[in-house]
Tab-separated table of C-alpha atoms in Angstrom:
chain	number	residue	atom	x	y	z
A	1	MET	CA	0.000	0.000	0.000
A	2	ALA	CA	1.500	3.304	-1.026
A	3	SER	CA	1.550	6.079	1.500
A	4	THR	CA	-1.155	8.704	0.978
A	5	THR	CA	-0.351	10.770	4.027
A	6	ARG	CA	-0.936	14.490	3.491
A	7	PHE	CA	-0.621	17.489	5.710
A	8	SER	CA	-2.912	20.461	5.610
A	9	GLY	CA	-0.181	23.070	5.410
A	10	SER	CA	2.747	23.854	3.201
A	11	ASP	CA	4.542	21.010	1.463
A	12	ARG	CA	7.898	22.670	2.075
A	13	PRO	CA	10.202	20.682	4.327
A	14	ILE	CA	10.781	21.733	7.907
A	15	LEU	CA	14.515	21.664	7.360
A	16	SER	CA	15.833	22.271	3.888
A	17	SER	CA	18.306	19.884	2.365
A	18	LEU	CA	21.916	19.931	3.459
A	19	ARG	CA	23.804	22.194	1.087
A	20	ASN	CA	27.502	22.822	1.252
A	21	ARG	CA	27.489	21.143	4.672
A	22	THR	CA	25.310	23.958	6.057
A	23	LEU	CA	21.918	23.199	7.575
A	24	THR	CA	19.406	25.936	6.714
A	25	LEU	CA	15.882	26.485	7.975
A	26	SER	CA	12.804	27.037	5.842
A	27	PRO	CA	11.693	30.693	5.814
A	28	GLU	CA	8.415	29.838	7.540
A	29	LEU	CA	10.178	28.116	10.408
A	30	LYS	CA	12.658	30.841	11.389
A	31	PRO	CA	10.127	33.228	13.022
A	32	MET	CA	8.371	30.266	14.631
A	33	LEU	CA	11.569	29.119	16.323
A	34	LEU	CA	12.186	32.661	17.551
A	35	ILE	CA	8.671	32.749	19.028
A	36	ALA	CA	9.342	29.389	20.687
A	37	LEU	CA	12.598	30.586	22.255
A	38	VAL	CA	11.071	33.802	23.578
A	39	MET	CA	7.976	32.068	24.904
A	40	ALA	CA	10.065	29.340	26.556
A	41	VAL	CA	11.972	31.948	28.551
A	42	ILE	CA	8.750	33.780	29.449
A	43	LEU	CA	7.019	30.574	30.532
A	44	TRP	CA	10.051	29.564	32.598
A	45	GLY	CA	10.018	32.994	34.218
A	46	ILE	CA	6.334	32.666	35.102
A	47	ALA	CA	6.887	29.217	36.602
A	48	PHE	CA	9.946	30.435	38.513
A	49	GLN	CA	7.944	33.277	40.061
A	50	VAL	CA	5.075	30.947	40.931
A	51	ARG	CA	7.558	28.619	42.645
A	52	THR	CA	9.386	31.484	44.394
A	53	HIS	CA	6.157	32.837	45.869
A	54	ASN	CA	4.842	29.328	46.615
A	55	LEU	CA	1.532	30.024	44.859
A	56	VAL	CA	1.004	26.454	43.652
A	57	LEU	CA	3.058	23.262	43.609
A	58	THR	CA	5.687	23.806	40.914
A	59	TRP	CA	8.021	21.364	39.120
A	60	ASP	CA	6.979	18.545	41.445
A	61	ASP	CA	6.949	15.864	38.713
A	62	LEU	CA	10.369	17.018	37.570
A	63	ILE	CA	11.785	16.792	41.086
A	64	VAL	CA	10.120	13.558	42.175
A	65	SER	CA	9.807	11.484	39.006
A	66	PHE	CA	12.199	12.744	36.344
A	67	SER	CA	15.387	13.581	38.246
A	68	ASN	CA	18.271	11.296	39.239
A	69	SER	CA	17.437	8.868	36.428
A	70	LEU	CA	20.907	7.337	36.472
A	71	SER	CA	20.359	6.303	40.100
A	72	TYR	CA	17.095	4.575	39.232
A	73	LEU	CA	18.192	3.042	35.935
A	74	GLN	CA	18.435	-0.531	37.252
A	75	ARG	CA	15.184	-0.330	39.277
A	76	PRO	CA	13.141	2.274	37.388
A	77	TYR	CA	9.947	1.836	39.402
A	78	ASP	CA	11.630	2.710	42.655
A	79	THR	CA	11.142	6.241	41.349
A	80	LEU	CA	8.060	7.841	42.895
A	81	ASN	CA	5.151	8.376	40.507
A	82	PHE	CA	7.096	7.009	37.539
A	83	TYR	CA	4.691	5.138	35.233
A	84	ASN	CA	6.532	5.110	31.930
A	85	PRO	CA	8.519	2.367	30.163
A	86	PRO	CA	11.948	1.888	31.750
A	87	TRP	CA	13.895	3.142	28.718
A	88	THR	CA	12.411	6.578	29.420
A	89	HIS	CA	15.124	7.032	32.051
A	90	LEU	CA	17.777	6.814	29.328
A	91	PHE	CA	16.508	10.047	27.770
A	92	LEU	CA	16.495	11.805	31.142
A	93	ILE	CA	20.029	10.978	32.308
A	94	PRO	CA	21.549	14.151	30.741
A	95	PHE	CA	19.382	16.249	33.068
A	96	ASP	CA	20.774	14.655	36.241
A	97	PRO	CA	23.790	16.968	36.725
A	98	LEU	CA	21.802	20.151	36.086
A	99	PRO	CA	20.502	22.393	38.871
A	100	LEU	CA	16.718	22.302	39.143
A	101	GLU	CA	16.159	25.733	37.603
A	102	LEU	CA	18.387	24.980	34.609
A	103	ALA	CA	16.863	21.523	34.119
A	104	ALA	CA	13.402	23.121	34.128
A	105	LEU	CA	14.493	25.671	31.529
A	106	VAL	CA	15.920	22.979	29.239
A	107	HIS	CA	12.724	20.902	29.527
A	108	ILE	CA	10.585	23.923	28.668
A	109	LEU	CA	12.861	24.780	25.742
A	110	LEU	CA	12.481	21.236	24.436
A	111	TYR	CA	8.718	21.449	24.825
A	112	CYS	CA	8.478	24.713	22.908
A	113	LEU	CA	11.011	24.003	20.172
A	114	LEU	CA	9.817	20.475	19.413
A	115	LEU	CA	6.180	21.563	19.538
A	116	THR	CA	7.090	24.245	17.004
A	117	LEU	CA	8.323	21.561	14.629
A	118	VAL	CA	5.168	19.519	15.237
A	119	VAL	CA	2.937	22.502	14.500
A	120	ARG	CA	4.863	23.195	11.304
A	121	LYS	CA	4.798	19.560	10.228
A	122	PHE	CA	1.038	19.397	10.692
A	123	GLY	CA	0.459	22.508	8.626
A	124	GLY	CA	0.384	25.296	11.201
A	125	GLY	CA	2.216	28.581	11.174
A	126	LYS	CA	3.359	31.210	13.636
A	127	TRP	CA	-0.150	32.229	14.671
A	128	ALA	CA	-1.133	28.678	15.584
A	129	LEU	CA	2.102	28.367	17.538
A	130	LEU	CA	1.647	31.706	19.318
A	131	LEU	CA	-1.941	30.796	20.164
A	132	THR	CA	-0.714	27.513	21.656
A	133	LEU	CA	2.193	28.929	23.661
A	134	THR	CA	0.101	31.750	25.131
A	135	SER	CA	-2.643	29.410	26.306
A	136	VAL	CA	-3.390	28.404	29.877
A	137	LEU	CA	-2.177	24.920	28.974
A	138	ALA	CA	1.281	26.234	28.086
A	139	VAL	CA	1.545	27.925	31.485
A	140	ASP	CA	0.426	24.685	33.118
A	141	MET	CA	3.098	22.830	31.138
A	142	ALA	CA	5.780	25.153	32.501
A	143	ILE	CA	4.537	24.770	36.073
A	144	GLU	CA	3.948	21.012	35.941
A	145	ILE	CA	6.848	19.930	33.750
A	146	ASN	CA	6.422	16.424	32.395
A	147	ILE	CA	8.055	14.559	29.509
A	148	ASP	CA	5.586	14.955	26.646
A	149	TRP	CA	8.382	16.439	24.560
A	150	LEU	CA	9.427	12.823	23.991
A	151	ILE	CA	6.047	12.245	22.337
A	152	TYR	CA	6.726	15.251	20.112
A	153	LEU	CA	9.916	13.509	18.990
A	154	GLY	CA	7.804	10.481	18.089
A	155	LEU	CA	5.734	12.685	15.791
A	156	LEU	CA	8.828	14.152	14.139
A	157	VAL	CA	11.136	11.219	13.485
A	158	PRO	CA	10.526	8.929	10.504
A	159	PRO	CA	7.555	6.613	11.225
A	160	ALA	CA	9.776	3.536	11.487
A	161	TRP	CA	11.553	5.034	14.518
A	162	SER	CA	8.516	6.551	16.207
A	163	ALA	CA	7.490	3.615	18.434
A	164	PRO	CA	10.126	3.969	21.222
A	165	PHE	CA	9.068	7.593	21.719
A	166	LEU	CA	5.304	7.137	21.362
A	167	MET	CA	5.372	4.224	23.827
A	168	VAL	CA	6.742	6.538	26.534
A	169	LYS	CA	3.162	7.801	26.973
A	170	PRO	CA	1.091	5.694	24.571
A	171	GLN	CA	-2.165	7.378	25.552
A	172	ALA	CA	-0.862	10.724	24.292
A	173	ALA	CA	-0.689	10.044	20.545
A	174	TRP	CA	-1.301	6.379	19.745
A	175	GLY	CA	-3.755	7.257	16.958
A	176	TYR	CA	-0.947	8.815	14.941
A	177	VAL	CA	0.329	5.372	13.869
A	178	LEU	CA	-2.930	4.730	11.990
A	179	SER	CA	-1.900	7.362	9.459
A	180	PHE	CA	1.144	5.300	8.456
A	181	SER	CA	1.303	3.374	5.222
A	182	ARG	CA	1.360	-0.395	5.568
A	183	THR	CA	5.133	-0.486	5.114
A	184	GLU	CA	5.681	2.307	7.631
A	185	PHE	CA	3.396	0.614	10.133
A	186	LEU	CA	5.174	-2.738	9.845
A	187	ARG	CA	8.573	-1.106	10.263
A	188	ALA	CA	7.340	0.804	13.311
A	189	VAL	CA	5.958	-2.406	14.825
A	190	LEU	CA	9.269	-4.176	14.184
A	191	VAL	CA	11.313	-1.424	15.849
A	192	GLY	CA	8.847	-1.283	18.744
A	193	ALA	CA	9.039	-5.059	19.179
A	194	VAL	CA	12.845	-4.964	19.224
A	195	VAL	CA	12.841	-2.214	21.867
A	196	LEU	CA	10.322	-4.152	23.968
A	197	GLY	CA	12.362	-7.346	23.640
A	198	LEU	CA	15.538	-5.599	24.727
A	199	SER	CA	13.697	-3.984	27.632
A	200	PHE	CA	12.646	-7.407	28.959
A	201	ILE	CA	16.233	-8.614	28.706
A	202	ILE	CA	17.563	-5.565	30.564
A	203	TRP	CA	14.792	-4.929	33.122
A	204	GLY	CA	13.023	-8.290	33.361
A	205	ASN	CA	9.251	-8.393	33.836
A	206	TRP	CA	8.948	-4.621	34.161
A	207	PRO	CA	5.199	-4.484	33.310
A	208	GLN	CA	4.550	-6.320	36.576
A	209	ALA	CA	6.610	-3.722	38.452
A	210	LEU	CA	4.758	-0.956	36.618
A	211	GLN	CA	1.409	-2.471	37.558
A	212	ALA	CA	2.496	-2.676	41.193
A	213	ALA	CA	3.504	1.000	41.092
A	214	LEU	CA	0.161	1.984	39.597
A	215	ALA	CA	-1.726	-0.012	42.226
A	216	VAL	CA	-0.458	2.170	45.077
A	217	ASP	CA	-1.277	5.476	43.406
A	218	GLU	CA	-4.712	7.057	43.225
A	219	VAL	CA	-5.336	9.071	40.080
A	220	ASN	CA	-7.071	12.385	40.667
A	221	ARG	CA	-10.184	12.223	38.541
A	222	MET	CA	-10.095	15.985	37.977
A	223	ALA	CA	-6.583	15.656	36.531
A	224	ASN	CA	-7.851	13.197	33.915
A	225	THR	CA	-8.914	15.055	30.760
A	226	ALA	CA	-9.803	11.980	28.694
A	227	PRO	CA	-13.282	12.309	27.131
A	228	LEU	CA	-14.242	8.941	28.632
A	229	ASN	CA	-13.689	10.443	32.080
A	230	PHE	CA	-16.364	13.092	31.611
A	231	LEU	CA	-18.716	11.847	28.896
A	232	PRO	CA	-20.718	8.614	28.524
A	233	VAL	CA	-19.178	5.763	26.564
A	234	TRP	CA	-22.149	5.623	24.194
A	235	ALA	CA	-21.382	9.178	23.084
A	236	VAL	CA	-17.571	9.110	22.970
A	237	VAL	CA	-16.801	5.735	21.384
A	238	PRO	CA	-19.171	5.923	18.359
A	239	PHE	CA	-17.913	9.435	17.605
A	240	GLY	CA	-14.325	8.205	17.932
A	241	ILE	CA	-14.966	5.245	15.629
A	242	GLY	CA	-16.517	7.479	12.976
A	243	LEU	CA	-13.694	10.004	13.167
A	244	LEU	CA	-11.074	7.262	13.132
A	245	ILE	CA	-12.548	5.590	10.057
A	246	TYR	CA	-12.662	8.908	8.221
A	247	ALA	CA	-9.135	9.845	9.302
A	248	PHE	CA	-7.761	6.399	8.433
A	249	ARG	CA	-9.233	6.527	4.945
A	250	LYS	CA	-7.751	9.985	4.409
A	251	ARG	CA	-4.464	8.962	6.072
A	252	ASP	CA	-4.805	12.234	7.956
A	253	PRO	CA	-2.228	12.155	10.785
A	254	LEU	CA	-3.821	15.056	12.651
A	255	LEU	CA	-7.306	13.558	12.732
A	256	CYS	CA	-5.941	10.079	13.469
A	257	THR	CA	-4.109	11.489	16.481
A	258	LEU	CA	-7.179	13.351	17.731
A	259	ALA	CA	-9.442	10.329	17.208
A	260	GLY	CA	-7.170	8.247	19.410
A	261	TYR	CA	-8.114	10.325	22.458
A	262	CYS	CA	-11.656	8.940	22.284
A	263	PHE	CA	-10.468	5.470	23.303
A	264	VAL	CA	-8.029	6.022	26.161
A	265	PRO	CA	-9.072	5.952	29.836
A	266	TYR	CA	-6.594	8.579	30.977
A	267	ILE	CA	-5.012	11.752	29.582
A	268	SER	CA	-3.141	14.081	31.901
A	269	VAL	CA	-3.508	17.845	31.680
A	270	ASN	CA	0.124	18.014	30.524
A	271	SER	CA	-0.687	16.053	27.389
A	272	THR	CA	-3.549	18.321	26.329
A	273	LEU	CA	-1.089	20.961	25.104
A	274	LEU	CA	-0.427	18.715	22.099
A	275	ILE	CA	-4.160	18.372	21.470
A	276	PHE	CA	-4.547	22.146	21.616
A	277	ALA	CA	-1.615	22.672	19.229
A	278	LEU	CA	-2.927	20.183	16.674
A	279	MET	CA	-6.397	21.717	16.732
A	280	ALA	CA	-4.939	25.234	16.482
A	281	THR	CA	-3.226	24.298	13.226
A	282	ARG	CA	-6.585	23.542	11.605
A	283	TRP	CA	-9.208	25.445	13.599
A	284	PRO	CA	-7.410	28.545	14.951
A	285	ARG	CA	-10.554	30.621	15.514
A	286	LEU	CA	-12.169	27.915	17.589
A	287	MET	CA	-9.037	27.502	19.674
A	288	LEU	CA	-8.705	31.274	20.111
A	289	PHE	CA	-12.211	31.278	21.565
A	290	LEU	CA	-11.475	28.292	23.810
A	291	SER	CA	-8.223	29.872	24.966
A	292	ALA	CA	-10.050	33.081	25.901
A	293	VAL	CA	-12.633	31.044	27.830
A	294	MET	CA	-9.897	29.164	29.719
A	295	TRP	CA	-8.128	32.403	30.624
A	296	PHE	CA	-11.415	33.892	31.815
A	297	ILE	CA	-12.116	30.861	34.004
A	298	LEU	CA	-8.575	30.877	35.395
A	299	GLY	CA	-8.776	34.614	36.085
A	300	SER	CA	-12.090	34.197	37.895
A	301	LEU	CA	-10.676	31.375	40.032
A	302	ALA	CA	-7.557	33.410	40.825
A	303	ILE	CA	-9.667	36.360	41.966
A	304	GLN	CA	-11.769	34.119	44.175
A	305	THR	CA	-8.691	32.418	45.635
A	306	PHE	CA	-6.287	35.302	46.091
A	307	GLY	CA	-8.627	38.296	45.959
C-alpha cells in the first residue's frame, strides 16, 4: 500500500536539504523558532515566580519522578510516581547533573522548540504556535513539567523510529500510527518489538513492576482530561470510531491522532497541550475562543482564591 499521508499546510520541508554542509531552515520556520525561544523563557520565568512565591506546587513531577534517572536506571519503578517504560530514564540521564532551575528551563525549551516543529509539520504557522504557547495549557506545562516532549519527537522522526518515543506515553498520541502506510506501520511495529524485547532482557518483567507501582497510586479524577472520564461511553466511542474511520481513509495524521483520544481511559492535563496545538493548526478561531474562555475561568478562580 503506497503512502497517501498528506498534511494540511505547506509542502515545504521543515529543514531544507543539506547544502555545502550547512543546515538551513525554511523561511516559515525561522520566526516560529524565535517565538518558541522567547515564549520558553517567558514561561520559565512565570513558573519560577510561581515557585518562588509558593503560589502552587511547581516542578513537582520534575523533582520527584524525572530527576536522578541514572540512580534509578536498574530499578526504574523505585522512582516515585514514575509510570513510563523503563527506557524513558535513558533520555532523562543528561538532566541529572543540572541544577533544578536549569533543568526546568531545558525541559521547557524542548517542549516549545519540538512543539514548534510539530505545528509546522502538521500545517500550522506562527499564529497557531503563538496561540498555543500563550494558552493556559502552556503555562500549566511550565509549572507542571512532564516529559511529553518525547512524544513530540515520536511525531517528528521517521515513522519507522517513532514507536520507542510514542510508547513513553502511549495514551498521548497512539492514533498517529494509523496514518502510516502499511510499510511504515510494519517497520514501526518491528522497531517497537525490538525495543520491547531488549527492555525485557535488561529490566526483566517490568510491566509487573509498573502495575504494582500503579496499584499504590490514586489518580485524581479531575486531573484526567480523557473524554471517557467526563462523557458517557455511548457518546464518545461511536464518535471516535466514525472520526477514526474517516481519518484512516484519508491517512490524515492530525485527525488520526485526535481520534485516538476517544479510546483512552486517561489523559493528563500536561498532554492536552499537544491536542490544543494540533487543533490550532486547523481550527485557529475555535481555539482562540477556547483559549479566551480558559483564561477567563482561570482569572475568575484566581480572583476568588487570592482576591
